[in-house]
Amino acid sequence: MRPGKPGGRAPHVWLPDGRSLYVADFYTRREKFDSALKRYETVLKLYPGLGLEPLALFGAAHAAIKTGDREKASQFLDALYNKFPNSDQAR
């Protein structure tokens, strides 16, 4: 799988909380979408400005869709397209 795809391998970023993005992707691969969504939201809340937002927003949108929360998924996708329109995840 390619980076930026839910369940794909995240770039090797060592985060103080134990690699939340990596863990979120792990939960996505295991189809534990509630847990994945919480981890993606943690990345967005605790690590703004590290360049992880496009990956986390895309992953959070995917996990939200899988949990049936289309409104939340729409919010994540809107943020992705508005804040990071040139990112690989927005294309």
PDB file of C-alpha atoms in Angstrom:
ATOM      1  CA  MET A   1       0.000   0.000   0.000  1.00  0.00           C
ATOM      2  CA  ARG A   2       1.121   3.543  -0.562  1.00  0.00           C
ATOM      3  CA  PRO A   3       1.484   6.333   2.022  1.00  0.00           C
ATOM      4  CA  GLY A   4      -1.610   8.440   2.402  1.00  0.00           C
ATOM      5  CA  LYS A   5      -3.990   5.606   1.727  1.00  0.00           C
ATOM      6  CA  PRO A   6      -5.955   4.519   4.804  1.00  0.00           C
ATOM      7  CA  GLY A   7      -4.296   1.423   6.089  1.00  0.00           C
ATOM      8  CA  GLY A   8      -1.167   2.228   4.097  1.00  0.00           C
ATOM      9  CA  ARG A   9       2.170   2.766   5.670  1.00  0.00           C
ATOM     10  CA  ALA A  10       2.589   6.150   7.274  1.00  0.00           C
ATOM     11  CA  PRO A  11       5.881   7.962   6.946  1.00  0.00           C
ATOM     12  CA  HIS A  12       8.221   7.104   9.772  1.00  0.00           C
ATOM     13  CA  VAL A  13       7.446   9.932  12.157  1.00  0.00           C
ATOM     14  CA  TRP A  14       8.277   9.405  15.791  1.00  0.00           C
ATOM     15  CA  LEU A  15       5.647  11.111  17.887  1.00  0.00           C
ATOM     16  CA  PRO A  16       5.956  11.641  21.628  1.00  0.00           C
ATOM     17  CA  ASP A  17       2.699   9.817  22.315  1.00  0.00           C
ATOM     18  CA  GLY A  18       3.830   6.537  20.760  1.00  0.00           C
ATOM     19  CA  ARG A  19       3.327   7.091  17.034  1.00  0.00           C
ATOM     20  CA  SER A  20      -0.382   7.863  16.890  1.00  0.00           C
ATOM     21  CA  LEU A  21      -0.476   8.009  13.098  1.00  0.00           C
ATOM     22  CA  TYR A  22       1.166   4.608  12.813  1.00  0.00           C
ATOM     23  CA  VAL A  23      -1.261   3.187  15.370  1.00  0.00           C
ATOM     24  CA  ALA A  24      -4.241   4.747  13.564  1.00  0.00           C
ATOM     25  CA  ASP A  25      -3.137   3.088  10.325  1.00  0.00           C
ATOM     26  CA  PHE A  26      -2.691  -0.193  12.194  1.00  0.00           C
ATOM     27  CA  TYR A  27      -6.278  -0.002  13.474  1.00  0.00           C
ATOM     28  CA  THR A  28      -7.487   0.831   9.968  1.00  0.00           C
ATOM     29  CA  ARG A  29      -5.777  -2.249   8.523  1.00  0.00           C
ATOM     30  CA  ARG A  30      -7.458  -4.323  11.253  1.00  0.00           C
ATOM     31  CA  GLU A  31     -10.832  -2.688  10.452  1.00  0.00           C
ATOM     32  CA  LYS A  32     -11.082  -1.216  13.965  1.00  0.00           C
ATOM     33  CA  PHE A  33     -12.424   2.038  12.609  1.00  0.00           C
ATOM     34  CA  ASP A  34     -13.659   3.520  15.906  1.00  0.00           C
ATOM     35  CA  SER A  35     -10.174   3.181  17.375  1.00  0.00           C
ATOM     36  CA  ALA A  36      -8.543   4.448  14.189  1.00  0.00           C
ATOM     37  CA  LEU A  37     -10.762   7.524  14.160  1.00  0.00           C
ATOM     38  CA  LYS A  38      -9.806   8.380  17.750  1.00  0.00           C
ATOM     39  CA  ARG A  39      -6.106   8.115  16.887  1.00  0.00           C
ATOM     40  CA  TYR A  40      -6.413  10.249  13.747  1.00  0.00           C
ATOM     41  CA  GLU A  41      -8.260  12.867  15.794  1.00  0.00           C
ATOM     42  CA  THR A  42      -5.474  12.753  18.386  1.00  0.00           C
ATOM     43  CA  VAL A  43      -2.887  13.473  15.700  1.00  0.00           C
ATOM     44  CA  LEU A  44      -4.936  16.430  14.447  1.00  0.00           C
ATOM     45  CA  LYS A  45      -5.368  17.837  17.948  1.00  0.00           C
ATOM     46  CA  LEU A  46      -1.909  17.303  19.412  1.00  0.00           C
ATOM     47  CA  TYR A  47       0.410  17.665  16.423  1.00  0.00           C
ATOM     48  CA  PRO A  48      -0.662  20.572  14.224  1.00  0.00           C
ATOM     49  CA  GLY A  49       2.007  21.969  11.968  1.00  0.00           C
ATOM     50  CA  LEU A  50       4.113  18.797  11.672  1.00  0.00           C
ATOM     51  CA  GLY A  51       2.875  18.042   8.162  1.00  0.00           C
ATOM     52  CA  LEU A  52       0.727  15.130   9.288  1.00  0.00           C
ATOM     53  CA  GLU A  53      -2.614  16.863   8.826  1.00  0.00           C
ATOM     54  CA  PRO A  54      -3.363  15.687   5.258  1.00  0.00           C
ATOM     55  CA  LEU A  55      -2.700  12.056   6.186  1.00  0.00           C
ATOM     56  CA  ALA A  56      -4.681  12.329   9.412  1.00  0.00           C
ATOM     57  CA  LEU A  57      -7.624  14.151   7.806  1.00  0.00           C
ATOM     58  CA  PHE A  58      -7.833  11.616   4.995  1.00  0.00           C
ATOM     59  CA  GLY A  59      -7.582   8.684   7.381  1.00  0.00           C
ATOM     60  CA  ALA A  60     -10.124  10.233   9.747  1.00  0.00           C
ATOM     61  CA  ALA A  61     -12.579  10.774   6.886  1.00  0.00           C
ATOM     62  CA  HIS A  62     -12.200   7.148   5.789  1.00  0.00           C
ATOM     63  CA  ALA A  63     -12.659   5.852   9.344  1.00  0.00           C
ATOM     64  CA  ALA A  64     -15.673   8.106   9.894  1.00  0.00           C
ATOM     65  CA  ILE A  65     -17.321   6.781   6.736  1.00  0.00           C
ATOM     66  CA  LYS A  66     -16.690   3.217   7.868  1.00  0.00           C
ATOM     67  CA  THR A  67     -18.282   3.954  11.257  1.00  0.00           C
ATOM     68  CA  GLY A  68     -21.319   5.467   9.547  1.00  0.00           C
ATOM     69  CA  ASP A  69     -20.649   9.076  10.551  1.00  0.00           C
ATOM     70  CA  ARG A  70     -20.926  10.747   7.157  1.00  0.00           C
ATOM     71  CA  GLU A  71     -21.299  14.220   8.669  1.00  0.00           C
ATOM     72  CA  LYS A  72     -17.972  13.930  10.469  1.00  0.00           C
ATOM     73  CA  ALA A  73     -16.372  12.451   7.343  1.00  0.00           C
ATOM     74  CA  SER A  74     -17.615  15.428   5.346  1.00  0.00           C
ATOM     75  CA  GLN A  75     -16.058  17.828   7.870  1.00  0.00           C
ATOM     76  CA  PHE A  76     -12.699  16.079   7.623  1.00  0.00           C
ATOM     77  CA  LEU A  77     -12.799  16.082   3.817  1.00  0.00           C
ATOM     78  CA  ASP A  78     -13.809  19.756   3.714  1.00  0.00           C
ATOM     79  CA  ALA A  79     -10.851  20.595   5.965  1.00  0.00           C
ATOM     80  CA  LEU A  80      -8.532  18.512   3.791  1.00  0.00           C
ATOM     81  CA  TYR A  81      -9.637  20.141   0.527  1.00  0.00           C
ATOM     82  CA  ASN A  82      -9.694  23.670   1.961  1.00  0.00           C
ATOM     83  CA  LYS A  83      -6.441  23.589   3.959  1.00  0.00           C
ATOM     84  CA  PHE A  84      -4.351  21.205   1.855  1.00  0.00           C
ATOM     85  CA  PRO A  85      -5.695  21.320  -1.720  1.00  0.00           C
ATOM     86  CA  ASN A  86      -2.330  20.392  -3.241  1.00  0.00           C
ATOM     87  CA  SER A  87      -1.654  17.421  -1.001  1.00  0.00           C
ATOM     88  CA  ASP A  88      -1.573  13.893  -2.396  1.00  0.00           C
ATOM     89  CA  GLN A  89      -4.520  13.023  -0.177  1.00  0.00           C
ATOM     90  CA  ALA A  90      -6.700  15.811  -1.637  1.00  0.00           C
ATOM     91  CA  ARG A  91      -6.141  14.659  -5.212  1.00  0.00           C
TER      92      ARG A  91
END
